[in-house]
Amino acid sequence: METTLSLASGTFVLLVRLFFILAAQVPPAGLRKENGKLKINYTFANGETSDVEVREEIGNLILDSRREESNQDRKERYHCYSLDAAEYEGADYADGSTPETELFRQLENQRIKEAFGQLSEV
């Protein structure tokens, strides 16, 4: 049995509220405050990590930049439809007409035309 959550369902609303409450309590990744200064943890491609201590103004600037980038990414995902998300050989981009359906459509149209031709004037 498959269940889906509609936007109006109370369960969906509660889940969304819970998500935003939990997201608000999670500190930004790689950023922590120690002794009045902000420490940013960077992880490089080779796996090496480095802590950089910055003033609070710089840390806030970095946080704002990350927030703007995250907002832009969400906006892009909302307005774009990934072809990778389409169901392979599914109905998303399928053309329902086949040679057989076109033949049957033509035969049906021909039958209807002949039936109209046999109607009497009223």
Coordinates of C-alpha atoms in Angstrom, one line a residue:
M1 CA 0.0 0.0 0.0
E2 CA 1.5 3.3 -1.1
T3 CA 0.8 6.4 1.0
T4 CA 1.4 10.0 -0.1
L5 CA 1.3 13.2 2.0
S6 CA -0.9 16.0 0.6
L7 CA 0.0 19.6 1.3
A8 CA -3.2 19.9 3.3
S9 CA -2.6 16.9 5.6
G10 CA -1.8 17.6 9.2
T11 CA 1.0 15.1 9.2
F12 CA 2.8 16.9 6.4
V13 CA 2.4 20.3 8.1
L14 CA 3.8 18.8 11.4
L15 CA 6.8 17.2 9.5
V16 CA 7.6 20.5 7.8
R17 CA 7.4 22.4 11.2
L18 CA 9.6 19.8 12.8
F19 CA 12.2 20.0 10.0
F20 CA 12.5 23.8 10.3
I21 CA 12.7 23.6 14.1
L22 CA 15.5 21.1 13.8
A23 CA 17.3 23.0 11.0
A24 CA 17.2 26.2 13.1
Q25 CA 19.0 24.4 16.0
V26 CA 21.8 22.9 13.8
P27 CA 24.9 25.2 13.6
P28 CA 26.3 25.9 10.1
A29 CA 28.7 23.1 9.0
G30 CA 32.3 23.8 9.8
L31 CA 31.7 27.0 11.9
R32 CA 32.0 27.3 15.6
K33 CA 32.6 30.0 18.2
E34 CA 35.5 29.8 20.6
N35 CA 36.8 32.5 22.9
G36 CA 34.9 35.3 21.1
K37 CA 36.3 34.3 17.7
L38 CA 34.8 32.2 15.0
K39 CA 36.6 29.1 13.8
I40 CA 35.9 27.8 10.3
N41 CA 36.8 24.2 9.6
Y42 CA 37.7 23.6 5.9
T43 CA 38.0 20.1 4.5
F44 CA 40.1 19.8 1.4
A45 CA 39.7 17.4 -1.5
N46 CA 42.6 15.2 -0.3
G47 CA 40.8 14.8 3.1
E48 CA 43.0 17.1 5.0
T49 CA 41.2 19.5 7.4
S50 CA 42.3 22.9 8.6
D51 CA 40.8 25.3 11.2
V52 CA 41.0 29.0 10.4
E53 CA 40.3 31.6 13.1
V54 CA 38.5 34.7 11.9
R55 CA 37.0 37.9 13.4
E56 CA 33.2 37.8 13.9
E57 CA 32.6 40.2 11.1
I58 CA 34.4 38.0 8.6
G59 CA 32.6 34.9 9.9
N60 CA 29.2 36.6 9.5
L61 CA 30.2 37.6 6.0
I62 CA 31.1 34.0 5.2
L63 CA 27.8 32.8 6.8
D64 CA 25.8 35.3 4.7
S65 CA 27.7 34.2 1.6
R66 CA 26.9 30.5 2.3
R67 CA 23.3 31.3 3.0
E68 CA 22.9 33.3 -0.3
E69 CA 24.6 30.4 -2.2
S70 CA 22.3 27.9 -0.6
N71 CA 19.2 30.0 -1.4
Q72 CA 20.3 30.3 -5.0
D73 CA 20.9 26.6 -5.2
R74 CA 17.3 25.9 -3.9
K75 CA 15.9 28.5 -6.3
E76 CA 17.7 26.8 -9.2
R77 CA 16.4 23.3 -8.2
Y78 CA 12.9 24.7 -7.9
H79 CA 12.8 26.2 -11.4
C80 CA 14.7 23.4 -13.2
Y81 CA 13.6 19.9 -14.0
S82 CA 16.4 17.4 -14.2
L83 CA 16.1 14.9 -17.0
D84 CA 17.9 12.5 -14.7
A85 CA 14.8 12.6 -12.5
A86 CA 12.6 11.5 -15.3
E87 CA 11.4 7.9 -15.2
Y88 CA 13.4 5.9 -17.8
E89 CA 11.1 4.6 -20.5
G90 CA 8.2 6.0 -18.5
A91 CA 5.3 8.3 -19.4
D92 CA 7.1 11.5 -18.8
Y93 CA 8.3 12.0 -22.4
A94 CA 6.5 9.1 -24.0
D95 CA 4.6 9.6 -27.2
G96 CA 1.3 7.7 -27.0
S97 CA 0.8 7.3 -30.7
T98 CA 2.1 4.3 -32.4
P99 CA 1.6 3.1 -36.0
E100 CA -1.2 0.8 -34.8
T101 CA -3.0 3.5 -32.9
E102 CA -2.8 5.8 -35.9
L103 CA -4.2 3.1 -38.1
F104 CA -7.1 2.4 -35.7
R105 CA -7.8 6.1 -35.5
Q106 CA -8.0 6.4 -39.3
L107 CA -10.3 3.4 -39.5
E108 CA -12.5 4.8 -36.8
N109 CA -12.7 8.2 -38.5
Q110 CA -13.5 6.5 -41.8
R111 CA -16.3 4.5 -40.1
I112 CA -17.7 7.6 -38.5
K113 CA -17.6 9.5 -41.8
E114 CA -19.5 6.6 -43.5
A115 CA -22.1 6.6 -40.7
F116 CA -22.7 10.3 -41.1
G117 CA -23.0 9.9 -44.8
Q118 CA -25.9 7.4 -44.3
L119 CA -27.9 9.8 -42.0
S120 CA -31.0 11.3 -43.5
E121 CA -31.7 15.0 -43.7
V122 CA -33.9 16.2 -40.8

